[in-house]
mmCIF file of C-alpha atoms and ligand atoms in Angstrom:
data_model
loop_
_atom_site.group_PDB
_atom_site.id
_atom_site.type_symbol
_atom_site.label_atom_id
_atom_site.label_comp_id
_atom_site.label_asym_id
_atom_site.label_seq_id
_atom_site.Cartn_x
_atom_site.Cartn_y
_atom_site.Cartn_z
ATOM 1 C CA UNK A 103 44.781 135.170 227.802
ATOM 2 C CA UNK A 104 48.050 134.490 225.910
ATOM 3 C CA UNK A 105 48.065 135.344 222.171
ATOM 4 C CA UNK A 106 49.613 132.772 219.759
ATOM 5 C CA UNK A 107 52.720 134.183 218.012
ATOM 6 C CA UNK A 108 51.921 134.924 214.360
ATOM 7 C CA UNK A 109 54.089 133.418 211.581
ATOM 8 C CA UNK A 110 55.942 136.110 209.564
ATOM 9 C CA UNK A 111 54.319 136.422 206.077
ATOM 10 C CA UNK A 112 57.629 135.734 204.273
ATOM 11 C CA UNK A 113 57.828 132.326 205.990
ATOM 12 C CA UNK A 114 54.282 131.528 204.883
ATOM 13 C CA UNK A 115 55.174 132.421 201.276
ATOM 14 C CA UNK A 116 58.390 130.404 201.514
ATOM 15 C CA UNK A 117 56.322 127.430 202.660
ATOM 16 C CA UNK A 118 53.846 127.856 199.815
ATOM 17 C CA UNK A 119 56.703 128.144 197.290
ATOM 18 C CA UNK A 120 58.358 124.984 198.666
ATOM 19 C CA UNK A 121 55.027 123.108 198.450
ATOM 20 C CA UNK A 122 54.492 124.230 194.830
ATOM 21 C CA UNK A 123 58.067 123.245 193.807
ATOM 22 C CA UNK A 124 57.582 119.877 195.513
ATOM 23 C CA UNK A 125 54.223 119.326 193.776
ATOM 24 C CA UNK A 126 55.699 120.185 190.340
ATOM 25 C CA UNK A 127 58.675 117.870 190.944
ATOM 26 C CA UNK A 128 56.408 115.034 192.076
ATOM 27 C CA UNK A 129 54.057 115.526 189.096
ATOM 28 C CA UNK A 130 56.985 115.503 186.639
ATOM 29 C CA UNK A 131 58.420 112.365 188.221
ATOM 30 C CA UNK A 132 55.103 110.521 188.204
ATOM 31 C CA UNK A 133 54.168 111.594 184.657
ATOM 32 C CA UNK A 134 57.300 109.866 183.314
ATOM 33 C CA UNK A 135 55.780 106.545 184.407
ATOM 34 C CA UNK A 136 52.332 107.247 182.980
ATOM 35 C CA UNK A 137 53.134 108.215 179.397
ATOM 36 C CA UNK A 138 52.706 105.481 176.787
ATOM 37 C CA UNK A 139 55.914 104.135 175.263
ATOM 38 C CA UNK A 140 56.904 105.412 171.833
ATOM 39 C CA UNK A 141 59.286 102.519 171.204
ATOM 40 C CA UNK A 142 57.410 101.279 168.132
ATOM 41 C CA UNK A 143 58.039 104.640 166.422
ATOM 42 C CA UNK A 144 61.642 103.480 165.972
ATOM 43 C CA UNK A 145 60.808 100.007 164.648
ATOM 44 C CA UNK A 146 60.104 101.256 161.128
ATOM 45 C CA UNK A 147 61.083 99.830 157.770
ATOM 46 C CA UNK A 148 63.299 101.779 155.379
ATOM 47 C CA UNK A 149 61.954 103.486 152.254
ATOM 48 C CA UNK A 150 63.268 100.546 150.229
ATOM 49 C CA UNK A 151 61.470 98.077 152.510
ATOM 50 C CA UNK A 152 64.337 96.885 154.760
ATOM 51 C CA UNK A 153 63.289 95.870 158.318
ATOM 52 C CA UNK A 154 64.479 97.768 161.391
ATOM 53 C CA UNK A 155 67.529 96.673 163.406
ATOM 54 C CA UNK A 156 68.846 97.645 166.816
ATOM 55 C CA UNK A 157 72.333 96.999 168.194
ATOM 56 C CA UNK A 158 72.419 96.011 171.872
ATOM 57 C CA UNK A 159 75.856 95.909 173.481
ATOM 58 C CA UNK A 160 76.480 93.427 176.292
ATOM 59 C CA UNK A 161 73.573 91.309 175.068
ATOM 60 C CA UNK A 162 74.859 87.887 176.085
ATOM 61 C CA UNK A 163 73.615 88.176 179.662
ATOM 62 C CA UNK A 164 71.579 90.095 182.226
ATOM 63 C CA UNK A 165 69.929 93.384 181.285
ATOM 64 C CA UNK A 166 71.264 93.398 177.703
ATOM 65 C CA UNK A 167 69.805 89.979 176.984
ATOM 66 C CA UNK A 168 66.458 90.990 178.517
ATOM 67 C CA UNK A 169 66.411 94.238 176.511
ATOM 68 C CA UNK A 170 67.137 92.276 173.324
ATOM 69 C CA UNK A 171 64.198 89.988 174.040
ATOM 70 C CA UNK A 172 61.836 92.937 174.635
ATOM 71 C CA UNK A 173 63.102 94.796 171.557
ATOM 72 C CA UNK A 174 62.496 91.719 169.398
ATOM 73 C CA UNK A 175 58.994 91.575 170.876
ATOM 74 C CA UNK A 176 58.458 95.179 169.778
ATOM 75 C CA UNK A 177 59.365 94.569 166.144
ATOM 76 C CA UNK A 178 63.143 94.991 165.995
ATOM 77 C CA UNK A 179 65.696 92.609 164.583
ATOM 78 C CA UNK A 180 68.629 92.599 166.969
ATOM 79 C CA UNK A 181 72.416 92.676 166.626
ATOM 80 C CA UNK A 182 73.629 90.922 169.774
ATOM 81 C CA UNK A 183 76.994 92.239 170.918
ATOM 82 C CA UNK A 184 79.323 90.558 173.384
ATOM 83 C CA UNK A 185 82.829 89.200 173.775
ATOM 84 C CA UNK A 186 82.069 85.486 173.971
ATOM 85 C CA UNK A 187 80.859 83.979 170.678
ATOM 86 C CA UNK A 188 79.648 80.717 172.216
ATOM 87 C CA UNK A 189 77.540 82.516 174.809
ATOM 88 C CA UNK A 190 76.158 84.828 172.109
ATOM 89 C CA UNK A 191 75.271 81.854 169.897
ATOM 90 C CA UNK A 192 73.257 80.368 172.756
ATOM 91 C CA UNK A 193 71.374 83.635 173.268
ATOM 92 C CA UNK A 194 70.805 83.914 169.511
ATOM 93 C CA UNK A 195 69.307 80.446 169.429
ATOM 94 C CA UNK A 196 67.106 81.136 172.481
ATOM 95 C CA UNK A 197 65.805 84.433 171.064
ATOM 96 C CA UNK A 198 65.283 82.993 167.577
ATOM 97 C CA UNK A 199 63.037 80.316 169.074
ATOM 98 C CA UNK A 200 61.101 82.900 171.085
ATOM 99 C CA UNK A 201 60.770 85.296 168.100
ATOM 100 C CA UNK A 202 60.697 83.259 164.867
ATOM 101 C CA UNK A 203 59.712 86.328 162.821
ATOM 102 C CA UNK A 204 62.874 88.225 163.835
ATOM 103 C CA UNK A 205 66.499 87.961 162.791
ATOM 104 C CA UNK A 206 69.466 88.079 165.129
ATOM 105 C CA UNK A 207 73.050 88.793 164.178
ATOM 106 C CA UNK A 208 76.195 88.557 166.315
ATOM 107 C CA UNK A 209 78.836 91.196 166.854
ATOM 108 C CA UNK A 210 81.886 90.072 168.810
ATOM 109 C CA UNK A 211 84.100 92.847 170.194
ATOM 110 C CA UNK A 212 85.889 93.303 173.505
ATOM 111 C CA UNK A 213 84.542 96.563 174.958
ATOM 112 C CA UNK A 214 87.737 97.176 176.902
ATOM 113 C CA UNK A 215 89.595 97.628 173.596
ATOM 114 C CA UNK A 216 88.982 101.070 172.153
ATOM 115 C CA UNK A 217 91.337 101.447 169.177
ATOM 116 C CA UNK A 218 89.816 103.596 166.380
ATOM 117 C CA UNK A 219 89.891 100.721 163.863
ATOM 118 C CA UNK A 220 87.526 98.656 166.071
ATOM 119 C CA UNK A 221 84.745 101.169 165.501
ATOM 120 C CA UNK A 222 85.363 101.518 161.797
ATOM 121 C CA UNK A 223 85.144 97.741 161.573
ATOM 122 C CA UNK A 224 81.847 97.650 163.538
ATOM 123 C CA UNK A 225 80.314 100.331 161.286
ATOM 124 C CA UNK A 226 81.419 98.321 158.230
ATOM 125 C CA UNK A 227 79.942 95.083 159.620
ATOM 126 C CA UNK A 228 76.552 96.746 160.128
ATOM 127 C CA UNK A 229 76.486 98.884 156.982
ATOM 128 C CA UNK A 230 73.978 96.621 155.162
ATOM 129 C CA UNK A 231 71.387 96.911 157.965
ATOM 130 C CA UNK A 232 68.633 99.484 158.400
ATOM 131 C CA UNK A 233 69.830 100.366 161.916
ATOM 132 C CA UNK A 234 67.317 102.523 163.795
ATOM 133 C CA UNK A 235 68.471 101.862 167.352
ATOM 134 C CA UNK A 236 71.622 101.634 169.449
ATOM 135 C CA UNK A 237 71.513 100.484 173.073
ATOM 136 C CA UNK A 238 74.808 101.062 174.858
ATOM 137 C CA UNK A 239 74.342 98.588 177.657
ATOM 138 C CA UNK A 240 77.773 96.982 178.044
ATOM 139 C CA UNK A 241 79.463 97.950 181.292
ATOM 140 C CA UNK A 242 80.208 96.899 184.811
ATOM 141 C CA UNK A 243 82.993 96.792 187.324
ATOM 142 C CA UNK A 244 85.485 94.915 185.152
ATOM 143 C CA UNK A 245 87.402 91.782 186.008
ATOM 144 C CA UNK A 246 89.439 93.029 188.962
ATOM 145 C CA UNK A 247 88.979 94.481 192.422
ATOM 146 C CA UNK A 248 85.571 95.868 193.369
ATOM 147 C CA UNK A 249 84.617 98.010 196.359
ATOM 148 C CA UNK A 250 88.014 99.441 197.209
ATOM 149 C CA UNK A 251 89.688 102.809 197.291
ATOM 150 C CA UNK A 252 91.134 103.749 193.906
ATOM 151 C CA UNK A 253 94.739 102.971 194.943
ATOM 152 C CA UNK A 254 93.770 99.293 195.259
ATOM 153 C CA UNK A 255 92.788 99.059 191.584
ATOM 154 C CA UNK A 256 95.495 98.163 189.105
ATOM 155 C CA UNK A 257 95.979 100.622 186.266
ATOM 156 C CA UNK A 258 94.835 97.867 183.880
ATOM 157 C CA UNK A 259 91.637 97.361 185.875
ATOM 158 C CA UNK A 260 90.854 101.084 185.897
ATOM 159 C CA UNK A 261 91.468 101.348 182.141
ATOM 160 C CA UNK A 262 89.152 98.358 181.617
ATOM 161 C CA UNK A 263 86.350 99.969 183.666
ATOM 162 C CA UNK A 264 86.600 103.396 182.037
ATOM 163 C CA UNK A 265 86.911 101.962 178.530
ATOM 164 C CA UNK A 266 83.949 99.618 178.876
ATOM 165 C CA UNK A 267 81.586 102.072 180.603
ATOM 166 C CA UNK A 268 82.576 105.343 178.954
ATOM 167 C CA UNK A 269 84.988 105.284 176.019
ATOM 168 C CA UNK A 270 83.582 102.281 174.123
ATOM 169 C CA UNK A 271 80.010 103.688 174.057
ATOM 170 C CA UNK A 272 81.290 107.150 173.073
ATOM 171 C CA UNK A 273 83.296 105.859 170.115
ATOM 172 C CA UNK A 274 80.527 103.466 169.116
ATOM 173 C CA UNK A 275 77.978 106.298 169.049
ATOM 174 C CA UNK A 276 80.388 108.430 167.024
ATOM 175 C CA UNK A 277 80.857 105.717 164.416
ATOM 176 C CA UNK A 278 77.134 104.844 164.100
ATOM 177 C CA UNK A 279 75.623 108.315 164.405
ATOM 178 C CA UNK A 280 75.691 109.026 160.643
ATOM 179 C CA UNK A 281 73.729 105.795 160.066
ATOM 180 C CA UNK A 282 71.189 106.616 162.790
ATOM 181 C CA UNK A 283 70.756 110.161 161.439
ATOM 182 C CA UNK A 284 70.205 108.821 157.927
ATOM 183 C CA UNK A 285 67.770 106.139 159.121
ATOM 184 C CA UNK A 286 65.868 108.340 161.605
ATOM 185 C CA UNK A 287 63.655 108.395 163.545
ATOM 186 C CA UNK A 288 66.172 106.523 165.677
ATOM 187 C CA UNK A 289 66.704 105.628 169.320
ATOM 188 C CA UNK A 290 69.966 106.050 171.230
ATOM 189 C CA UNK A 291 69.799 104.461 174.674
ATOM 190 C CA UNK A 292 72.429 103.947 177.368
ATOM 191 C CA UNK A 293 72.469 101.924 180.564
ATOM 192 C CA UNK A 294 73.884 104.011 183.361
ATOM 193 C CA UNK A 295 73.693 103.666 187.110
ATOM 194 C CA UNK A 296 72.383 105.529 190.131
ATOM 195 C CA UNK A 297 75.980 105.339 191.380
ATOM 196 C CA UNK A 298 76.764 108.120 188.877
ATOM 197 C CA UNK A 299 76.435 110.721 191.634
ATOM 198 C CA UNK A 300 79.854 109.988 193.135
ATOM 199 C CA UNK A 301 79.763 106.749 195.090
ATOM 200 C CA UNK A 302 82.954 105.819 196.975
ATOM 201 C CA UNK A 303 84.844 102.502 196.627
ATOM 202 C CA UNK A 304 83.662 102.186 193.017
ATOM 203 C CA UNK A 305 85.000 105.575 191.969
ATOM 204 C CA UNK A 306 86.149 104.683 188.436
ATOM 205 C CA UNK A 307 82.840 102.935 187.742
ATOM 206 C CA UNK A 308 80.768 105.711 189.337
ATOM 207 C CA UNK A 309 82.652 108.434 187.429
ATOM 208 C CA UNK A 310 82.345 106.518 184.137
ATOM 209 C CA UNK A 311 78.584 106.275 184.584
ATOM 210 C CA UNK A 312 78.521 110.001 185.411
ATOM 211 C CA UNK A 313 80.376 110.611 182.154
ATOM 212 C CA UNK A 314 77.850 108.500 180.239
ATOM 213 C CA UNK A 315 74.988 110.519 181.737
ATOM 214 C CA UNK A 316 76.613 113.830 180.777
ATOM 215 C CA UNK A 317 77.275 112.441 177.308
ATOM 216 C CA UNK A 318 73.552 111.730 176.915
ATOM 217 C CA UNK A 319 72.697 115.269 178.047
ATOM 218 C CA UNK A 320 75.185 116.780 175.575
ATOM 219 C CA UNK A 321 73.938 114.569 172.761
ATOM 220 C CA UNK A 322 70.319 115.501 173.486
ATOM 221 C CA UNK A 323 71.227 119.156 172.908
ATOM 222 C CA UNK A 324 73.401 118.324 169.882
ATOM 223 C CA UNK A 325 70.550 116.388 168.290
ATOM 224 C CA UNK A 326 68.226 119.382 168.750
ATOM 225 C CA UNK A 327 70.740 121.853 167.306
ATOM 226 C CA UNK A 328 71.387 119.584 164.327
ATOM 227 C CA UNK A 329 67.667 118.940 163.797
ATOM 228 C CA UNK A 330 68.079 115.148 163.817
ATOM 229 C CA UNK A 331 65.141 112.834 164.561
ATOM 230 C CA UNK A 332 66.938 110.886 167.276
ATOM 231 C CA UNK A 333 65.742 110.257 170.821
ATOM 232 C CA UNK A 334 68.486 110.049 173.434
ATOM 233 C CA UNK A 335 67.509 108.162 176.571
ATOM 234 C CA UNK A 336 69.891 107.461 179.439
ATOM 235 C CA UNK A 337 68.805 104.957 182.078
ATOM 236 C CA UNK A 338 69.917 105.401 185.677
ATOM 237 C CA UNK A 339 69.790 101.891 187.097
ATOM 238 C CA UNK A 340 69.679 100.634 190.689
ATOM 239 C CA UNK A 341 70.318 97.033 191.664
ATOM 240 C CA UNK A 342 68.886 94.506 189.187
ATOM 241 C CA UNK A 343 68.946 90.751 189.709
ATOM 242 C CA UNK A 344 69.013 87.870 187.210
ATOM 243 C CA UNK A 345 72.323 89.206 185.864
ATOM 244 C CA UNK A 346 75.689 87.468 185.728
ATOM 245 C CA UNK A 347 76.839 88.736 189.130
ATOM 246 C CA UNK A 348 73.537 88.634 191.022
ATOM 247 C CA UNK A 349 71.056 85.771 191.101
ATOM 248 C CA UNK A 350 69.140 86.820 194.234
ATOM 249 C CA UNK A 351 65.374 86.633 194.465
ATOM 250 C CA UNK A 352 63.762 89.778 192.943
ATOM 251 C CA UNK A 353 62.130 92.248 195.314
ATOM 252 C CA UNK A 354 60.320 95.595 195.165
ATOM 253 C CA UNK A 355 63.626 97.470 195.079
ATOM 254 C CA UNK A 356 65.541 94.846 193.076
ATOM 255 C CA UNK A 357 63.666 93.852 189.880
ATOM 256 C CA UNK A 358 64.687 90.946 187.699
ATOM 257 C CA UNK A 359 66.407 91.821 184.402
ATOM 258 C CA UNK A 360 63.227 91.107 182.341
ATOM 259 C CA UNK A 361 61.080 93.312 184.617
ATOM 260 C CA UNK A 362 63.689 96.048 184.441
ATOM 261 C CA UNK A 363 63.962 95.766 180.626
ATOM 262 C CA UNK A 364 60.184 96.157 180.266
ATOM 263 C CA UNK A 365 60.263 99.245 182.503
ATOM 264 C CA UNK A 366 63.178 100.725 180.560
ATOM 265 C CA UNK A 367 61.512 100.366 177.171
ATOM 266 C CA UNK A 368 58.187 101.602 178.538
ATOM 267 C CA UNK A 369 59.916 104.933 179.217
ATOM 268 C CA UNK A 370 60.871 105.556 175.562
ATOM 269 C CA UNK A 371 59.338 108.865 174.490
ATOM 270 C CA UNK A 372 58.786 110.018 178.087
ATOM 271 C CA UNK A 373 60.236 113.421 177.209
ATOM 272 C CA UNK A 374 63.198 113.312 179.565
ATOM 273 C CA UNK A 375 66.688 112.300 178.338
ATOM 274 C CA UNK A 376 67.858 111.024 181.740
ATOM 275 C CA UNK A 377 65.541 108.863 183.809
ATOM 276 C CA UNK A 378 65.345 106.227 186.498
ATOM 277 C CA UNK A 379 63.103 103.856 184.539
ATOM 278 C CA UNK A 380 62.059 101.493 187.315
ATOM 279 C CA UNK A 381 59.757 103.037 189.947
ATOM 280 C CA UNK A 382 61.250 101.040 192.857
ATOM 281 C CA UNK A 383 64.681 102.564 192.147
ATOM 282 C CA UNK A 384 63.109 106.043 192.062
ATOM 283 C CA UNK A 385 61.579 105.438 195.485
ATOM 284 C CA UNK A 386 65.052 104.563 196.765
ATOM 285 C CA UNK A 387 66.796 107.594 195.276
ATOM 286 C CA UNK A 388 64.184 110.394 195.346
ATOM 287 C CA UNK A 389 64.413 111.083 199.112
ATOM 288 C CA UNK A 390 68.140 111.807 198.700
ATOM 289 C CA UNK A 391 67.259 114.885 196.588
ATOM 290 C CA UNK A 392 65.659 116.494 199.620
ATOM 291 C CA UNK A 393 68.443 115.734 202.102
ATOM 292 C CA UNK A 394 71.454 117.855 202.986
ATOM 293 C CA UNK A 395 74.763 116.613 201.534
ATOM 294 C CA UNK A 396 76.126 115.621 204.965
ATOM 295 C CA UNK A 397 73.157 113.303 205.521
ATOM 296 C CA UNK A 398 73.521 111.742 202.057
ATOM 297 C CA UNK A 399 77.233 111.175 202.789
ATOM 298 C CA UNK A 400 76.369 109.554 206.107
ATOM 299 C CA UNK A 401 73.876 107.177 204.440
ATOM 300 C CA UNK A 402 76.367 106.215 201.713
ATOM 301 C CA UNK A 403 79.143 105.625 204.253
ATOM 302 C CA UNK A 404 76.809 103.558 206.450
ATOM 303 C CA UNK A 405 75.644 101.426 203.480
ATOM 304 C CA UNK A 406 79.204 100.670 202.388
ATOM 305 C CA UNK A 407 80.862 100.325 205.786
ATOM 306 C CA UNK A 408 81.137 96.520 205.778
ATOM 307 C CA UNK A 409 81.951 96.085 202.115
ATOM 308 C CA UNK A 410 84.631 98.766 202.107
ATOM 309 C CA UNK A 411 86.436 98.096 205.364
ATOM 310 C CA UNK A 412 88.481 95.265 203.838
ATOM 311 C CA UNK A 413 89.996 97.542 201.252
ATOM 312 C CA UNK A 414 90.205 101.002 202.796
ATOM 313 C CA UNK A 415 92.962 100.604 205.358
ATOM 314 C CA UNK A 416 96.155 99.575 203.596
ATOM 315 C CA UNK A 417 96.932 101.318 200.342
ATOM 316 C CA UNK A 418 98.404 98.801 197.900
ATOM 317 C CA UNK A 419 100.704 98.961 194.938
ATOM 318 C CA UNK A 420 99.309 97.784 191.642
ATOM 319 C CA UNK A 421 101.036 94.416 192.199
ATOM 320 C CA UNK A 422 99.378 94.016 195.577
ATOM 321 C CA UNK A 423 96.027 95.066 194.173
ATOM 322 C CA UNK A 424 96.313 92.386 191.534
ATOM 323 C CA UNK A 425 96.559 89.752 194.288
ATOM 324 C CA UNK A 426 93.111 90.697 195.574
ATOM 325 C CA UNK A 427 91.531 89.558 192.302
HETATM 326 N N1 LIG B 711 72.727 94.620 187.464
HETATM 327 C C1 LIG B 711 72.770 95.729 188.179
HETATM 328 O O1 LIG B 711 72.483 95.727 189.395
HETATM 329 C C2 LIG B 711 73.170 97.032 187.533
HETATM 330 C C3 LIG B 711 73.033 98.212 188.297
HETATM 331 C C4 LIG B 711 73.376 99.423 187.705
HETATM 332 C C5 LIG B 711 73.831 99.451 186.409
HETATM 333 N N2 LIG B 711 73.979 98.294 185.704
HETATM 334 C C6 LIG B 711 74.511 98.395 184.341
HETATM 335 O O2 LIG B 711 73.740 97.604 183.476
HETATM 336 C C7 LIG B 711 74.544 97.148 182.393
HETATM 337 C C8 LIG B 711 74.363 95.638 182.220
HETATM 338 O O3 LIG B 711 74.777 95.024 183.426
HETATM 339 P P1 LIG B 711 74.285 93.572 183.869
HETATM 340 O O4 LIG B 711 74.065 93.658 185.327
HETATM 341 O O5 LIG B 711 73.246 93.077 182.973
HETATM 342 O O6 LIG B 711 75.635 92.755 183.674
HETATM 343 P P2 LIG B 711 75.931 91.268 183.138
HETATM 344 O O7 LIG B 711 74.831 90.344 183.457
HETATM 345 O O8 LIG B 711 77.296 90.966 183.642
HETATM 346 O O9 LIG B 711 75.993 91.471 181.565
HETATM 347 C C9 LIG B 711 76.998 92.271 181.036
HETATM 348 C C10 LIG B 711 77.064 92.071 179.562
HETATM 349 O O10 LIG B 711 78.187 92.792 179.050
HETATM 350 C C11 LIG B 711 79.088 91.871 178.432
HETATM 351 N N3 LIG B 711 80.474 92.261 178.651
HETATM 352 C C12 LIG B 711 81.117 92.381 179.818
HETATM 353 N N4 LIG B 711 82.395 92.758 179.596
HETATM 354 C C13 LIG B 711 82.540 92.855 178.265
HETATM 355 C C14 LIG B 711 83.614 93.194 177.429
HETATM 356 N N5 LIG B 711 84.812 93.497 177.917
HETATM 357 N N6 LIG B 711 83.408 93.209 176.097
HETATM 358 C C15 LIG B 711 82.197 92.893 175.568
HETATM 359 N N7 LIG B 711 81.141 92.556 176.316
HETATM 360 C C16 LIG B 711 81.315 92.531 177.653
HETATM 361 C C17 LIG B 711 78.813 90.569 179.106
HETATM 362 O O11 LIG B 711 79.358 89.532 178.314
HETATM 363 P P3 LIG B 711 79.721 88.091 178.974
HETATM 364 O O12 LIG B 711 78.418 87.366 178.969
HETATM 365 O O13 LIG B 711 80.728 87.532 178.052
HETATM 366 O O14 LIG B 711 80.246 88.367 180.344
HETATM 367 C C18 LIG B 711 77.293 90.624 179.181
HETATM 368 O O15 LIG B 711 76.733 90.391 177.919
HETATM 369 C C19 LIG B 711 75.958 97.574 182.722
HETATM 370 O O16 LIG B 711 76.266 98.758 182.021
HETATM 371 C C20 LIG B 711 75.921 97.848 184.196
HETATM 372 O O17 LIG B 711 76.893 98.788 184.594
HETATM 373 C C21 LIG B 711 73.652 97.083 186.231
#
């Protein structure tokens, strides 16, 4: 009779260790979605009785507009930021009708313009408010080429992308941090992207979102060291529909902006500074954590093969890139 070969004990222990690590990771991931939201902790009145306000950047459309609606529902008055006053006025009127007990104020500023005086001016404009929240949501791929190798982007387009997604939020946080510290407990949220891990053909966008994520991690530690009562929460976002550039039908992996906004605010107080707030996006991304880098690269290349092929073959000068707009 043939004897079955026995498994070496170290392999058994390695297997057990892997199973335990996997179980802990899975439990941590799931628990983020089960904890009750602590959003209302930040919707508090000041000692002298002034109501709470939150500033939402990029609030005239898509996710920012949906977040503003949810925040108003949770007791905040909202400063709606955008670049187009008419569009903002329409959103203000819509939200005022939906939330008659709340106030809405407009803040018009082009997020691609990052001169120091812009931020001093914003802080001055908001100085009379009891600001207890800042949601850095403005961002996107800018007005030029999308899905191309970096040499196809004009310098202006790249500056626009990096300013809007990285520099504008950084300088805005810097200028409003003293107010948030003074008014604490306060919430500091940012809308990032799951492309922050180094996605090709959107490299300036992907890197800017990676920067924003690192900024949130640094700020989380800074807040602890300084002893401030501020929660930093960075959202890693997958595809969301019902936004300016995507009006497709929502699906399990592509929530509408309102569904996404609800999920995002439900995660406030979850205990983790960087999260994928919508479970469908987590299902899409989580398997990548367990794959070797070469397989992840293959999947990314396969997903982008059609989109990218137009722009990957002939490097262009900035003038030529401009023509692709
Ligand atoms: N939707 C997605 O699939 C997705 C996925 C990952 C991450 N995100 C991130 O989610 C955030 C919101 O995106 P969204 O999809 O909701 O986009 P959206 O519908 O295009 O809304 C973007 C908002 O930002 C404003 N904005 C754009 N450029 C601006 C500028 N230069 N100055 C001031 N405001 C400006 C827009 O104003 P106007 O109304 O005037 O254009 C609008 O209010 C972004 O940070 C984006 O990177 C979105």
